[in-house]
Amino acid sequence: MTDHYRIIRKEINLTSEELERIQELMKQEHADQFSPFVRQKLMDLVEGRQSVADWITLWQSQKIEQISRDILRVTVLAEQTHQVTAEHLRIILTCVQELMVEVEKAFPLSPDFRGKYMGG
């Protein structure tokens, strides 16, 4: 029986700084071998998976920053008064719903999630 695939070797050129950054990321993710690690990262990109950098960009948008500030403001108010009112919960719910709308622009939400948490 013959193999249905063969190993294809490709060469990439990296600067020493790029290699250091990749090796640091490998340490953080407890990866031992360079080739499988880089191959998986490339396949993640090919398959359309979003990277941490995409999340950082998303969080930097002014809309999401404002939502975070609103939630923090309500949290601080609730802590100061030592109570959580229905109004506090409505404000937080509105913030979370707005956040989900922003997130969905980059990451489509499943129909199950939409039905359960977003009413549609």
Coordinates of C-alpha atoms in Angstrom, one line a residue:
M1 CA 0.0 0.0 0.0
T2 CA 1.4 3.4 -1.0
D3 CA 1.2 6.5 1.0
H4 CA -1.7 8.8 -0.2
Y5 CA 0.4 11.8 0.6
R6 CA 4.0 12.7 0.6
I7 CA 5.9 15.2 2.8
I8 CA 6.7 18.4 1.0
R9 CA 9.5 20.5 2.3
K10 CA 9.4 24.3 2.0
E11 CA 11.9 26.8 3.2
I12 CA 11.1 30.1 4.8
N13 CA 13.5 32.9 5.7
L14 CA 13.2 34.5 9.1
T15 CA 15.1 37.2 10.8
S16 CA 16.6 36.4 14.1
E17 CA 14.0 38.6 15.8
E18 CA 11.1 36.8 14.0
L19 CA 12.6 33.4 15.0
E20 CA 12.8 34.6 18.6
R21 CA 9.2 35.7 18.6
I22 CA 8.1 32.4 17.2
Q23 CA 10.1 30.5 19.7
E24 CA 8.6 32.6 22.6
L25 CA 5.1 31.8 21.3
M26 CA 6.0 28.2 21.1
K27 CA 7.1 28.3 24.8
Q28 CA 3.9 30.0 25.8
E29 CA 1.9 27.3 24.0
H30 CA 4.1 24.5 25.2
A31 CA 5.1 23.4 21.7
D32 CA 8.3 21.4 21.3
Q33 CA 8.7 21.1 17.6
F34 CA 8.9 24.0 15.1
S35 CA 7.4 22.4 12.0
P36 CA 4.2 21.1 13.5
F37 CA 3.7 24.4 15.4
V38 CA 4.1 26.6 12.3
R39 CA 2.1 24.3 10.1
Q40 CA -0.8 24.4 12.5
K41 CA -0.6 28.2 12.7
L42 CA -0.7 28.4 8.9
M43 CA -3.6 26.0 8.7
D44 CA -5.5 28.0 11.2
L45 CA -5.1 31.1 9.0
V46 CA -6.1 29.1 5.9
E47 CA -9.2 27.8 7.6
G48 CA -10.2 31.3 8.6
R49 CA -9.6 31.1 12.3
Q50 CA -9.0 34.4 14.0
S51 CA -5.8 35.2 15.8
V52 CA -5.2 37.0 19.1
A53 CA -4.2 40.0 17.1
D54 CA -7.7 40.1 15.5
W55 CA -9.3 40.1 19.0
I56 CA -7.0 42.9 20.1
T57 CA -8.0 45.0 17.1
L58 CA -11.6 44.3 17.9
W59 CA -11.3 45.4 21.5
Q60 CA -9.6 48.6 20.4
S61 CA -12.6 49.7 18.5
Q62 CA -14.2 52.7 20.2
K63 CA -17.6 51.0 20.4
I64 CA -16.3 48.1 22.4
E65 CA -14.2 50.3 24.6
Q66 CA -17.3 52.4 25.4
I67 CA -19.3 49.2 26.3
S68 CA -16.5 48.2 28.7
R69 CA -16.5 51.6 30.3
D70 CA -20.3 51.4 30.7
I71 CA -20.1 48.0 32.4
L72 CA -17.3 49.2 34.7
R73 CA -19.3 52.3 35.6
V74 CA -22.3 50.2 36.5
T75 CA -20.1 47.8 38.5
V76 CA -18.6 50.6 40.5
L77 CA -22.0 52.1 41.2
A78 CA -23.3 48.8 42.4
E79 CA -20.2 48.3 44.6
Q80 CA -20.6 51.8 46.1
T81 CA -24.3 51.2 47.0
H82 CA -23.8 47.6 48.0
Q83 CA -26.7 46.6 45.8
V84 CA -27.5 45.6 42.3
T85 CA -30.8 47.0 40.9
A86 CA -32.8 45.9 37.9
E87 CA -31.6 49.0 36.2
H88 CA -28.0 48.0 36.7
L89 CA -28.8 44.6 35.1
R90 CA -30.6 46.2 32.2
I91 CA -27.7 48.5 31.5
I92 CA -25.3 45.6 31.6
L93 CA -27.6 43.5 29.4
T94 CA -27.8 46.3 26.8
C95 CA -24.0 46.6 26.9
V96 CA -23.5 42.9 26.3
Q97 CA -26.0 42.8 23.5
E98 CA -24.2 45.7 21.8
L99 CA -20.9 43.9 22.3
M100 CA -22.4 40.8 20.7
V101 CA -23.4 42.9 17.7
E102 CA -19.9 44.2 17.4
V103 CA -18.3 40.7 17.8
E104 CA -20.6 39.3 15.2
K105 CA -19.2 41.7 12.6
A106 CA -15.9 39.7 12.9
F107 CA -17.1 36.3 14.1
P108 CA -20.5 35.0 13.0
L109 CA -22.5 33.7 16.0
S110 CA -24.1 30.3 15.9
P111 CA -27.9 30.2 15.4
D112 CA -28.2 28.5 18.8
F113 CA -26.3 31.3 20.6
R114 CA -28.4 33.9 18.7
G115 CA -31.6 32.3 19.7
K116 CA -30.7 31.7 23.3
Y117 CA -29.0 35.0 24.1
M118 CA -30.0 37.6 21.5
G119 CA -33.6 36.7 20.9
G120 CA -33.3 35.9 17.3

